[in-house]
Coordinates of C-alpha atoms in Angstrom, one line a residue:
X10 CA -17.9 12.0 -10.9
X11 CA -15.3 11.5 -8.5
X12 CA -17.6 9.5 -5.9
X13 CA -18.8 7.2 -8.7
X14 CA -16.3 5.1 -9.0
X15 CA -17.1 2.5 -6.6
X16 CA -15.5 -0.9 -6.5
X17 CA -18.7 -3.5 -7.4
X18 CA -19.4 -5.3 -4.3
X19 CA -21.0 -8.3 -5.8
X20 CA -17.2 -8.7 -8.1
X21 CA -15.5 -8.4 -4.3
X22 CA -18.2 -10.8 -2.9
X23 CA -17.8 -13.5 -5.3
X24 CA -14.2 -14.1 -3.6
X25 CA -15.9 -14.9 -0.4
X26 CA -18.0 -17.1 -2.0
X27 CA -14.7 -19.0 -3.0
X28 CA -13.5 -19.0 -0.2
X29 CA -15.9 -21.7 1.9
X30 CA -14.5 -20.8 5.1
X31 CA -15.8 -23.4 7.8
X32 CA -18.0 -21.8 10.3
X33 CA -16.0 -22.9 13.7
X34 CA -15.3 -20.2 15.4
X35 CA -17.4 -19.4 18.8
X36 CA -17.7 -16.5 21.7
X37 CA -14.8 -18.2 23.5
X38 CA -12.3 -18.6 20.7
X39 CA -13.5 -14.6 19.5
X40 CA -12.5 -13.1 22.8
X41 CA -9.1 -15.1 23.1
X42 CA -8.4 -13.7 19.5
X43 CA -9.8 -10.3 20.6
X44 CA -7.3 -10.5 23.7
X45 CA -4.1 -12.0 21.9
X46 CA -4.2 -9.2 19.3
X47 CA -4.8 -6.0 21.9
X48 CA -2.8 -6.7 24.8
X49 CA 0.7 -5.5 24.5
X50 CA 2.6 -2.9 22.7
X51 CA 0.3 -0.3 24.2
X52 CA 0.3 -1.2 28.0
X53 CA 4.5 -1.9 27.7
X54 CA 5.2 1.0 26.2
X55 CA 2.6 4.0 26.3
X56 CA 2.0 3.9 30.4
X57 CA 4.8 6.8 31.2
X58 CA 3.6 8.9 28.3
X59 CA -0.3 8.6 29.6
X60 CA 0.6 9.7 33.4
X61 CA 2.8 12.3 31.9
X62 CA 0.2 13.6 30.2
X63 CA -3.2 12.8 32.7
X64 CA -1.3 11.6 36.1
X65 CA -4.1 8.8 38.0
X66 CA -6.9 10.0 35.7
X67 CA -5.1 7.8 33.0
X68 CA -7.7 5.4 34.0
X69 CA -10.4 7.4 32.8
X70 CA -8.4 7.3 29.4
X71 CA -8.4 3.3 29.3
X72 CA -12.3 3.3 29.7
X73 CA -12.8 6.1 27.4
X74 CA -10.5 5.1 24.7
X75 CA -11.9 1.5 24.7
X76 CA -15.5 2.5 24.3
X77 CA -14.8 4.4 21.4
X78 CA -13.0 0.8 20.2
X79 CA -16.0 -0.8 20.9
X80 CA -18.4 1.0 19.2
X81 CA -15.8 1.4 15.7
X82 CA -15.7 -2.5 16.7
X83 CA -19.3 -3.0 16.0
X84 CA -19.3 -0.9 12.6
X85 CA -16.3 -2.7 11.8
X86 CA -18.1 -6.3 12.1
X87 CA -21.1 -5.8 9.9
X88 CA -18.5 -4.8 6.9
X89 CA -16.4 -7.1 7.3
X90 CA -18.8 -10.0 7.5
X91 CA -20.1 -8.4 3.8
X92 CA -16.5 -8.2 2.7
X93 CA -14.3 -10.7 4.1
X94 CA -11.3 -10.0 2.0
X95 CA -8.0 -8.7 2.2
X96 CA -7.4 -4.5 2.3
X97 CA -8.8 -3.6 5.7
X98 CA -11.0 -0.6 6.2
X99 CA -9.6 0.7 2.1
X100 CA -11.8 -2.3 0.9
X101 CA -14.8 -1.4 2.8
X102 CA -15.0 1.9 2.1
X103 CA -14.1 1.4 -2.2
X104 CA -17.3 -0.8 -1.7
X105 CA -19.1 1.8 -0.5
X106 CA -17.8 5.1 -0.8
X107 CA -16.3 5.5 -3.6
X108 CA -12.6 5.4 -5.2
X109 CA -11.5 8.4 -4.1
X110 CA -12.4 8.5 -0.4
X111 CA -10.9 4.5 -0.4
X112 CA -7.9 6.4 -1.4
X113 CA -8.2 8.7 1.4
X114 CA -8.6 5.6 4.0
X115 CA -5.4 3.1 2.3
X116 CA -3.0 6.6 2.6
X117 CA -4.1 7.0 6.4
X118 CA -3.6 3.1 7.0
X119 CA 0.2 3.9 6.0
X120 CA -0.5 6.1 9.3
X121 CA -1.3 3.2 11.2
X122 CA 0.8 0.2 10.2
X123 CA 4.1 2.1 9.4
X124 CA 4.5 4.2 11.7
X125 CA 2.9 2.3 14.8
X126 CA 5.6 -0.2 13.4
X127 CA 7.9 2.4 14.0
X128 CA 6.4 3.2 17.5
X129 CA 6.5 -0.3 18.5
X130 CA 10.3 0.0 17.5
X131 CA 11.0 2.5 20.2
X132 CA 9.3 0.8 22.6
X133 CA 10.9 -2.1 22.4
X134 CA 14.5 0.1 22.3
X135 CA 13.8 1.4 25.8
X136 CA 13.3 -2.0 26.9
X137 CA 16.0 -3.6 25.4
X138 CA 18.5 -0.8 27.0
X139 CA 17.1 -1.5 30.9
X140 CA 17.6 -5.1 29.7
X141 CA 21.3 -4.6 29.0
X142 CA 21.7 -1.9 31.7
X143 CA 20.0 -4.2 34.8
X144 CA 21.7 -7.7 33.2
X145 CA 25.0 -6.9 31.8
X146 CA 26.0 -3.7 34.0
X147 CA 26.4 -2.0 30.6
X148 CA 25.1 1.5 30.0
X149 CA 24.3 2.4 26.2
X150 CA 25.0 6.5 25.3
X151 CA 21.2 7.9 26.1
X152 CA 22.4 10.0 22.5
X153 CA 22.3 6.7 20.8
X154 CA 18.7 5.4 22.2
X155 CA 17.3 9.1 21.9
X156 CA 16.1 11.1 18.8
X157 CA 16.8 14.8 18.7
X158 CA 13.5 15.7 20.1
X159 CA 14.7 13.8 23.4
X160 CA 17.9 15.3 23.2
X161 CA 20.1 12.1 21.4
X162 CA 21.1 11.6 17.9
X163 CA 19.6 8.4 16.4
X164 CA 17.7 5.5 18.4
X165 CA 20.2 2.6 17.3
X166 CA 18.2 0.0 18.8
X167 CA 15.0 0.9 17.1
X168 CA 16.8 1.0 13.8
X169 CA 18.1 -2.5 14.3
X170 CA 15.0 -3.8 15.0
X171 CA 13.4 -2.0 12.2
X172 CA 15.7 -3.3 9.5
X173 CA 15.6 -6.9 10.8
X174 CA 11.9 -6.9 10.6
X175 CA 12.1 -5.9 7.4
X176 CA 14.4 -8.6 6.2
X177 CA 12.6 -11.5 7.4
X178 CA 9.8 -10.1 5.8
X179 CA 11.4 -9.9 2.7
X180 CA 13.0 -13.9 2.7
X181 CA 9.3 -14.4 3.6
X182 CA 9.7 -15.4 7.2
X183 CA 6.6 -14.7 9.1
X184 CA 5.5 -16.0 12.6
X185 CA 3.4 -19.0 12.9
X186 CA 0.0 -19.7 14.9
X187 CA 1.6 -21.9 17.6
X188 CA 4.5 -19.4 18.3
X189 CA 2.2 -16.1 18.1
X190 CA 0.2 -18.3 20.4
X191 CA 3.5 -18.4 22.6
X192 CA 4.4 -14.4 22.6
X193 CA 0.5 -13.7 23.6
X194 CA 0.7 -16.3 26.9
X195 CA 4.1 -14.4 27.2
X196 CA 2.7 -10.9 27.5
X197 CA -0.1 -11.8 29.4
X198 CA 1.4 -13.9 31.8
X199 CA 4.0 -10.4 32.4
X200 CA 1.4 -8.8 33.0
X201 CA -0.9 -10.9 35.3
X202 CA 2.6 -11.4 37.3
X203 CA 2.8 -7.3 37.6
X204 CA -0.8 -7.1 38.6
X205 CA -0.3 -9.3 41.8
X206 CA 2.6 -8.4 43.1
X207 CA 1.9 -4.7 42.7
X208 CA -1.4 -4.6 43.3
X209 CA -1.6 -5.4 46.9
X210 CA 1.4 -2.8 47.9
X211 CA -1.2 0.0 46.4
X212 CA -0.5 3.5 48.5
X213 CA -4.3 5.4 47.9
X214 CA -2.5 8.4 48.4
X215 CA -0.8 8.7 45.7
X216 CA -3.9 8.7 43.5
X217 CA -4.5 12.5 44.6
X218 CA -4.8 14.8 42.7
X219 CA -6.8 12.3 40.7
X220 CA -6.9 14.9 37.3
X221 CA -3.9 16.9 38.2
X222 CA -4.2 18.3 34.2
X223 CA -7.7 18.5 33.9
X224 CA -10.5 16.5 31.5
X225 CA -8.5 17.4 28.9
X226 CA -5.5 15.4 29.9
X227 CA -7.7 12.6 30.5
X228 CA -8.8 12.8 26.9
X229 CA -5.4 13.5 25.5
X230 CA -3.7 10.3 27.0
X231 CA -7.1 8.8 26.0
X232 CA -5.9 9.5 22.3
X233 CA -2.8 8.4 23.1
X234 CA -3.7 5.2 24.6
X235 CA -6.2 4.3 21.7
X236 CA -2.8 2.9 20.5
X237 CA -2.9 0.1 22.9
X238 CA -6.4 -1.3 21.8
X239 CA -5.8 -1.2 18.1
X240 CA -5.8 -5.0 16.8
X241 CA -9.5 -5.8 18.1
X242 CA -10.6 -5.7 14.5
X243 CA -8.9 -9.1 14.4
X244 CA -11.7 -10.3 15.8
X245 CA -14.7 -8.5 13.3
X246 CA -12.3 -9.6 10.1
X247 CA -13.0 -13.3 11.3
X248 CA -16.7 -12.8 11.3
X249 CA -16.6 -15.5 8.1
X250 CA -15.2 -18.2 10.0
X251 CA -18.1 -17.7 12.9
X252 CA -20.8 -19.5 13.8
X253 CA -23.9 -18.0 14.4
X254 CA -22.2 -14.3 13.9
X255 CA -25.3 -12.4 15.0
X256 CA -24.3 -13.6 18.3
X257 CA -20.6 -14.4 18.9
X258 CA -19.0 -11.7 17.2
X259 CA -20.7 -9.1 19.6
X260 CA -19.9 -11.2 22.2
X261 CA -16.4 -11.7 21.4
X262 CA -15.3 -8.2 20.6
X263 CA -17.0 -6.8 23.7
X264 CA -15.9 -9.3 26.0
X265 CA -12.4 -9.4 24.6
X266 CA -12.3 -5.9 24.7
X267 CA -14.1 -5.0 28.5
X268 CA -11.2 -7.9 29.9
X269 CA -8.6 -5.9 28.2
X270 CA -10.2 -2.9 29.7
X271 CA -10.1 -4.6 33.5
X272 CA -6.6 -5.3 32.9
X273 CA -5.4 -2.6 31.4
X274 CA -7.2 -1.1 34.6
X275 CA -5.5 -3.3 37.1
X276 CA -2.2 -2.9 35.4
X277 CA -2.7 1.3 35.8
X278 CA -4.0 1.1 39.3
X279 CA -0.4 -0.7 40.2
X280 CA 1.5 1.7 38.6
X281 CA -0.2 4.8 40.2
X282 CA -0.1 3.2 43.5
X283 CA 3.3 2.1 43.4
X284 CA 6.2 4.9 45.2
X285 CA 7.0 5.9 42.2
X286 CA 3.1 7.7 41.9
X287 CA 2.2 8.9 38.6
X288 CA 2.1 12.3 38.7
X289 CA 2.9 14.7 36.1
X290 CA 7.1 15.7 35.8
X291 CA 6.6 19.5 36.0
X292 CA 9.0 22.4 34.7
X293 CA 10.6 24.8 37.6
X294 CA 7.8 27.4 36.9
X295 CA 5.1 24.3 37.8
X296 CA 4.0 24.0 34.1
X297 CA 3.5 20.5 32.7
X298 CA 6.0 19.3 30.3
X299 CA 4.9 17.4 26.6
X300 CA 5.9 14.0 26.5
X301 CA 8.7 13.3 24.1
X302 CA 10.3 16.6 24.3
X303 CA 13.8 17.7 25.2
X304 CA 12.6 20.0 28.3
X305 CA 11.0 16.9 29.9
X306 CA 14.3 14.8 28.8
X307 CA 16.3 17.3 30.6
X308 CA 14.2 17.5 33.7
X309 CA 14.3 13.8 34.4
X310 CA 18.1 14.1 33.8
X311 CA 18.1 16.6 36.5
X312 CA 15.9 14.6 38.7
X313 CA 17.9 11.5 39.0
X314 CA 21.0 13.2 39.4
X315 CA 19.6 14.5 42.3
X316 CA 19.9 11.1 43.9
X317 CA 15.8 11.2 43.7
X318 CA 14.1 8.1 42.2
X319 CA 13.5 8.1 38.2
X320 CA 9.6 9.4 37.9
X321 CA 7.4 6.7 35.9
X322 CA 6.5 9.1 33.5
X323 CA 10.3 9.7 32.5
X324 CA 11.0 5.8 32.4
X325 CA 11.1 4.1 29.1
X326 CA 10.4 0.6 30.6
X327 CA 7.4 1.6 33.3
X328 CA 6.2 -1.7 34.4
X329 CA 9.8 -3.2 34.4
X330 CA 10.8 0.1 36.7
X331 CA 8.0 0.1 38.7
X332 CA 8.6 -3.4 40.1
X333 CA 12.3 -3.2 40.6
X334 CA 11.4 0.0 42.7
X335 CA 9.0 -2.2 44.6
X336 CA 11.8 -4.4 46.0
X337 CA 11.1 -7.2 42.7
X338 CA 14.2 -6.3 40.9
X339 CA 14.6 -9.6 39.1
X340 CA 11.1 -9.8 38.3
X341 CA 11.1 -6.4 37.1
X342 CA 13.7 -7.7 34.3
X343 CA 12.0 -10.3 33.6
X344 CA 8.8 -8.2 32.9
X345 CA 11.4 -6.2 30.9
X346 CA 12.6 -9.7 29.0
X347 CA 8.9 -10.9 28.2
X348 CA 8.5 -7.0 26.4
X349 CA 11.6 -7.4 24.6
X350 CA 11.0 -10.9 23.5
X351 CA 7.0 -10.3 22.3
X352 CA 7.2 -6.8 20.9
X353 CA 9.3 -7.4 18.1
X354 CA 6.1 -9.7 16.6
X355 CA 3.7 -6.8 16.7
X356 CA 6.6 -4.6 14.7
X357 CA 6.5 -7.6 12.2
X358 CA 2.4 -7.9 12.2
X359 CA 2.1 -3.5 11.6
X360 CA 4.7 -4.2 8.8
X361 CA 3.2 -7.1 7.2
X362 CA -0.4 -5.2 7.4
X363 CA 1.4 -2.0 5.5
X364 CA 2.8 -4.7 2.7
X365 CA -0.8 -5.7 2.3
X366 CA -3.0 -2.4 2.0
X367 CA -0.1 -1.2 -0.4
X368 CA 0.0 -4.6 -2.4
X369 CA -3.9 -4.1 -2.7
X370 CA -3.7 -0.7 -3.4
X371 CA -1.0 -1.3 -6.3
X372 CA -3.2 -4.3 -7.7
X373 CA -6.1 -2.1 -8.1
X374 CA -3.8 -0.1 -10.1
X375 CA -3.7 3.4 -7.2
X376 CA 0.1 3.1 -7.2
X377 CA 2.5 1.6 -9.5
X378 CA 2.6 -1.7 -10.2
X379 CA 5.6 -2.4 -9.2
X380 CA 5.0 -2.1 -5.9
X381 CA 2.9 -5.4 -6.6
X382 CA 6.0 -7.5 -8.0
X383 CA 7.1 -10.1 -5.8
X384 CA 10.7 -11.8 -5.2
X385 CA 11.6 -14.3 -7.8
X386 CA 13.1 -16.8 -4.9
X387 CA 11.6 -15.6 -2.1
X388 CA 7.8 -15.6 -3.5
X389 CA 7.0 -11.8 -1.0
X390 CA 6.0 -8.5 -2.4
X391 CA 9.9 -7.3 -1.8
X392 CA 9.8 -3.9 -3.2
X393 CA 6.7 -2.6 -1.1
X394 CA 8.2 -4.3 2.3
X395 CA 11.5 -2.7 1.7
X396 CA 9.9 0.6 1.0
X397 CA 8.0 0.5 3.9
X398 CA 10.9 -0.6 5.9
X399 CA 12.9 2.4 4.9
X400 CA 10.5 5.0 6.1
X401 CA 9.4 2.9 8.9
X402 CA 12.8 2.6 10.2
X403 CA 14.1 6.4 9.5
X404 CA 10.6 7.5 11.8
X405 CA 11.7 5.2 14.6
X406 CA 15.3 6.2 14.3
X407 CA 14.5 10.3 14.9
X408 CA 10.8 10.5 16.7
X409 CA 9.9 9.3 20.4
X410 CA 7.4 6.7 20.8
X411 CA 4.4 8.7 22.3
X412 CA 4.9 11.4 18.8
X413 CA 4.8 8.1 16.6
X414 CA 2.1 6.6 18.2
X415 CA 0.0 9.8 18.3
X416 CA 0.6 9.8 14.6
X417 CA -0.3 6.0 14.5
X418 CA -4.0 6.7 15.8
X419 CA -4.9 9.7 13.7
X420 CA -4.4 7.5 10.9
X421 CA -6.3 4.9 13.0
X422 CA -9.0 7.1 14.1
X423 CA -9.8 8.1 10.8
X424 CA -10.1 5.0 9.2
X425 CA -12.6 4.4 11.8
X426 CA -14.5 6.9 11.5
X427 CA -15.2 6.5 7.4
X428 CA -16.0 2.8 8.4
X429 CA -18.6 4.1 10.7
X430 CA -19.7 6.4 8.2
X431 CA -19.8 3.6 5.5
X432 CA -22.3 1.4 7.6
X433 CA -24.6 3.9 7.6
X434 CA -24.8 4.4 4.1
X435 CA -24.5 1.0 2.8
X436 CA -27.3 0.4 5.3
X437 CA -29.7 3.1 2.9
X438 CA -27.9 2.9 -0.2
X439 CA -28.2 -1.4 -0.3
X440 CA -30.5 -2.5 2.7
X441 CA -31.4 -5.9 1.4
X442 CA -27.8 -7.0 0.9
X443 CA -26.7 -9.9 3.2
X444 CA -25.3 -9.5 6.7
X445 CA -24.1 -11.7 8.1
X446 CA -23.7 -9.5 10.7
X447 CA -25.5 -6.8 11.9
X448 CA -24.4 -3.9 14.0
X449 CA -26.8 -3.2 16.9
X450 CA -28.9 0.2 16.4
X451 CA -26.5 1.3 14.1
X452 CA -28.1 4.7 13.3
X453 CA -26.8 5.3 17.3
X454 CA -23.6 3.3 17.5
X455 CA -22.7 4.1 14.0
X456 CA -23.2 8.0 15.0
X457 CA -21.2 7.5 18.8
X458 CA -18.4 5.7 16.6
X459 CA -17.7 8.4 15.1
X460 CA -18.1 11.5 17.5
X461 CA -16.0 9.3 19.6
X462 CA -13.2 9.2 16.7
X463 CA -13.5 12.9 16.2
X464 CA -13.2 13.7 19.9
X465 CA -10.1 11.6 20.3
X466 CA -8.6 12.9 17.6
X467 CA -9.3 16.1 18.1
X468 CA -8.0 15.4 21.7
X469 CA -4.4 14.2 20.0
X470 CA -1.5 17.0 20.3
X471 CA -1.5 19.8 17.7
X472 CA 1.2 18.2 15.7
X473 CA -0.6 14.9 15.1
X474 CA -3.7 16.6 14.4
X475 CA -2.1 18.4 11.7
X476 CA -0.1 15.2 10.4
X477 CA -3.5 13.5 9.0
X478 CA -4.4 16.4 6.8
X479 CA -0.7 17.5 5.5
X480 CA -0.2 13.4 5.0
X481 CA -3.6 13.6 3.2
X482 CA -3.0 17.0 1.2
X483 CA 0.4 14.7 -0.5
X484 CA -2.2 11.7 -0.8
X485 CA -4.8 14.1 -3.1
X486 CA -2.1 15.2 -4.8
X487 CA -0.3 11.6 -5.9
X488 CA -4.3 10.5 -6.8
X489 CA -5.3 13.1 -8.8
X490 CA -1.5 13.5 -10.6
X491 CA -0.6 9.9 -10.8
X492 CA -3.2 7.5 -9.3
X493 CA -6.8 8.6 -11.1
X494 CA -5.5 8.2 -14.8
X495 CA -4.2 4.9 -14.0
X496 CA -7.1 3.1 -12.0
X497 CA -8.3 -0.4 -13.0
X498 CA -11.8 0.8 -11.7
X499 CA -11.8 3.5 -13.7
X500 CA -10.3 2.0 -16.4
X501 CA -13.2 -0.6 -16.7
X502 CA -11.1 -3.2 -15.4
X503 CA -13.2 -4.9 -13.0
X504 CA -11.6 -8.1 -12.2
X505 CA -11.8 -9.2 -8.7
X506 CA -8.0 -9.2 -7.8
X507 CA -8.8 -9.9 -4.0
X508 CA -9.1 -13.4 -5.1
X509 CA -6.9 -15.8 -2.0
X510 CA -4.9 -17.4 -5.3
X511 CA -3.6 -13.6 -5.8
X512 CA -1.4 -13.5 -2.1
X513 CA 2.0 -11.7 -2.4
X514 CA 3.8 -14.9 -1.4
X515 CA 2.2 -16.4 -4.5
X516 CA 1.1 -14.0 -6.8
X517 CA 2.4 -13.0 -10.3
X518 CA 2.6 -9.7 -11.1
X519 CA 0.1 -7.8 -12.9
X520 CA 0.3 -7.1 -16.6
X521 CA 0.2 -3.9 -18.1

């Protein structure tokens, strides 16, 4: 039966019970997590795509798209308090749901860490290019910073970044606390520096037409935006290390999560107000254009070489542009520097989280073990990082960022929504089983979690929608052809191989 095979939870449990984590973690030290890990990439880079695609009403999308993270939030803390160990939302749900749908979940993280990597990747590109436009006086061939979608060849910059990621991942160079620590006071000091001085210079008029596209391009740059609040389950995957978890972990993933909301609000509210508005670009005909697409490239083109100010929604550095247009020029780059100086971190983080789901995945025998060797020297899972390299870097060299991330979060949304799902039955299936952790009338937050994942992602743009199942239909077919036969699980092999000792940078590889 294909939903038998489920991954004993007791053999998964008895790692945490090795682990003896100290209990030191409080509400304070949740939310400063909670905020570290979701303010950035998103705000930086998704702004221009979410007034291209909702004008003002992109505010609605930051409070809509965060309470669906908060209520995946809460699902996400009771599981994760059962099953502190590594593999994300694929370990929860092999726990619970079986082998087959865990295999559905680890494919759709690839969604999420690789290509938000990639996303993050062109992000930081546009950045990097104002940087070296506004600094240096030099102007980089928009071919070489586009892909063909936005009427370029290749995004250099993005590929650069990409491949350099990927090498210090590989010698095993990964950030430290303290300098994370650094990049997170960077981003939100940017940030806190762009709400005051734009804040005050708000025009009200230029939040009408509040909804120039509608509810449904509030909900569609909701989807989009979802992008900028994934990283809160930072916060439920240190449930372990909490004390008194009933309390603090609810308190630190909403609270991290409504700040991040105020200021994600804030941030908005200065953009919209600014001159530069934040209404849609629009084709001759008055018709909306897509983000990301040629026609909307084009049409920007055409608009500043009328001599007319660049629009927000065709920038690709919208905080950075809106405060130079506000008479802060040098500020403006240096909101432009912090992005360019902290983004390349969260490409690192997505990339690292990829090497891990597929280093767990290949240890539970799903894909080949070779995936699971690590470096002789170096002591990382080399073969997995550079694969995931490859095809992180070829998406970022050829796709725009608002495509990539749109791609990211159906990935993302999904994944949610079978942890959601996974509460629930764990919660009737095995009631008695400790929680340490207990989500808050789950059989109506488990339930909101997941309409609210279906609504965004049926909210996303036709082409993502379709990526999740397409990417799935390849995923049933490498499980069933390759993966099934080949399972420790279903070969009987039931050692727990989530054990700490077992970490890529110091694991052996499996034997046949």
């Amino acid at each position: 039966m294909i939903f038998g095979r489920v991954k004993p939870l007791d053999a998964i449990l008895a790692t945490a019970e090795k682990k003896g984590l100290q209990r030191s973690l409080g509400a304070f030290q949740l939310t400063m997590l909670g905020i570290g890990a979701v303010i950035g990439t998103g705000i930086f880079v998704l702004t221009s795509e979410a007034a291209q695609k909702a004008g003002p009403g992109m505010m609605l999308s930051f409070v809509l798209a965060g309470f669906v993270c908060a209520v995946a939030a809460l699902c996400y803390s009771e599981l994760a308090s059962m099953v502190p160990v590594a593999g994300s939302a694929y370990t929860y749900t092999y726990a619970v749901m079986g082998e087959l749908l865990a295999w559905m979940v680890g494919w759709a993280l690839i969604l999420e860490y690789a290509v938000g990597a990639s996303a993050v990747a062109v992000g930081w590109s546009g950045y990097v290019v104002g940087q070296i436009r506004n600094l240096l006086g030099i102007d980089i061939p928009m071919e070489w910073v586009n892909g063909p979608s936005s009427g370029g060849y290749i995004n250099l910059p993005a590929v650069v970044i990409s491949l350099l990621v990927t090498w210090l991942l590989v010698i095993g160079t990964t950030e430290s606390a303290r300098f994370n620590a650094i990049l997170v006071a960077i981003k939100v000091a940017a940030l806190t520096l762009f709400i005051a001085l734009s804040v005050p210079v708000i025009n009200g008029a230029h939040f009408e037409p509040f909804m120039p596209t509608g509810l449904t391009g509030v909900a569609g740059a909701a989807a989009s935006i979802f992008f900028a609040y994934v990283g809160f389950d930072a916060v439920s995957t240190a449930a372990e290390e909490t004390k008194n978890p009933q309390r603090n972990v609810p308190i630190g993933l909403i609270a991290s999560l409504l700040f991040c909301t105020v200021f994600y609000l804030l941030v908005s509210a200065g953009a919209i107000g600014s001159p530069l508005g934040a209404q849609p670009v629009r084709d001759a005909a008055g018709v909306v254009l897509s983000p990301g697409t040629s026609e909307l490239a084009a049409q920007c083109k055409a608009i500043v070489a009328s001599g007319a100010t660049e629009p927000l929604s065709c920038s690709r550095e919208a905080l950075a542009h809106v405060l130079r247009t506000i008479g802060w020029e040098k500020i403006g780059n240096l909101i432009g520097l912090a992005a360019t100086l902290a983004l390349p971190s969260v490409v690192l983080m997505m990339m690292f989280g990829q090497t891990r789901v597929f280093f767990t995945m290949a240890r539970d025998g799903l894909l080949p073990e070779k995936l699971a060797s690590v470096h002789p020297r170096y002591r990382t899972p080399h073969v997995v990082t550079i694969v995931t390299g490859i095809a992180a870097t070829l998406a970022s060299a050829f796709l725009p960022v608002g495509k990539l991330a749109d791609y990211s979060n159906s990935g993302t949304l999904f994944a949610f929504f079978m942890v959601a799902l996974s509460v629930m039955v764990l919660r009737k299936t095995d009631p008695t089983r400790k929680r340490p952790f207990r989500t808050p009338a789950v059989f109506i937050v488990a339930p909101a979690a997941m309409l609210g994942c279906a609504y965004l992602y049926f909210s996303l743009p036709l082409v993502a929608i379709l990526v999740l199942p397409g990417w799935g239909a390849i995923g049933l077919a490498i499980y069933f052809l390759y993966s099934r036969k080949r399972s420790h699980v279903g070969r009987g092999i039931l050692d727990v191989v989530d054990d700490p000792a077992m970490q890529p940078e110091i694991a052996k590889p499996l034997d046949r």
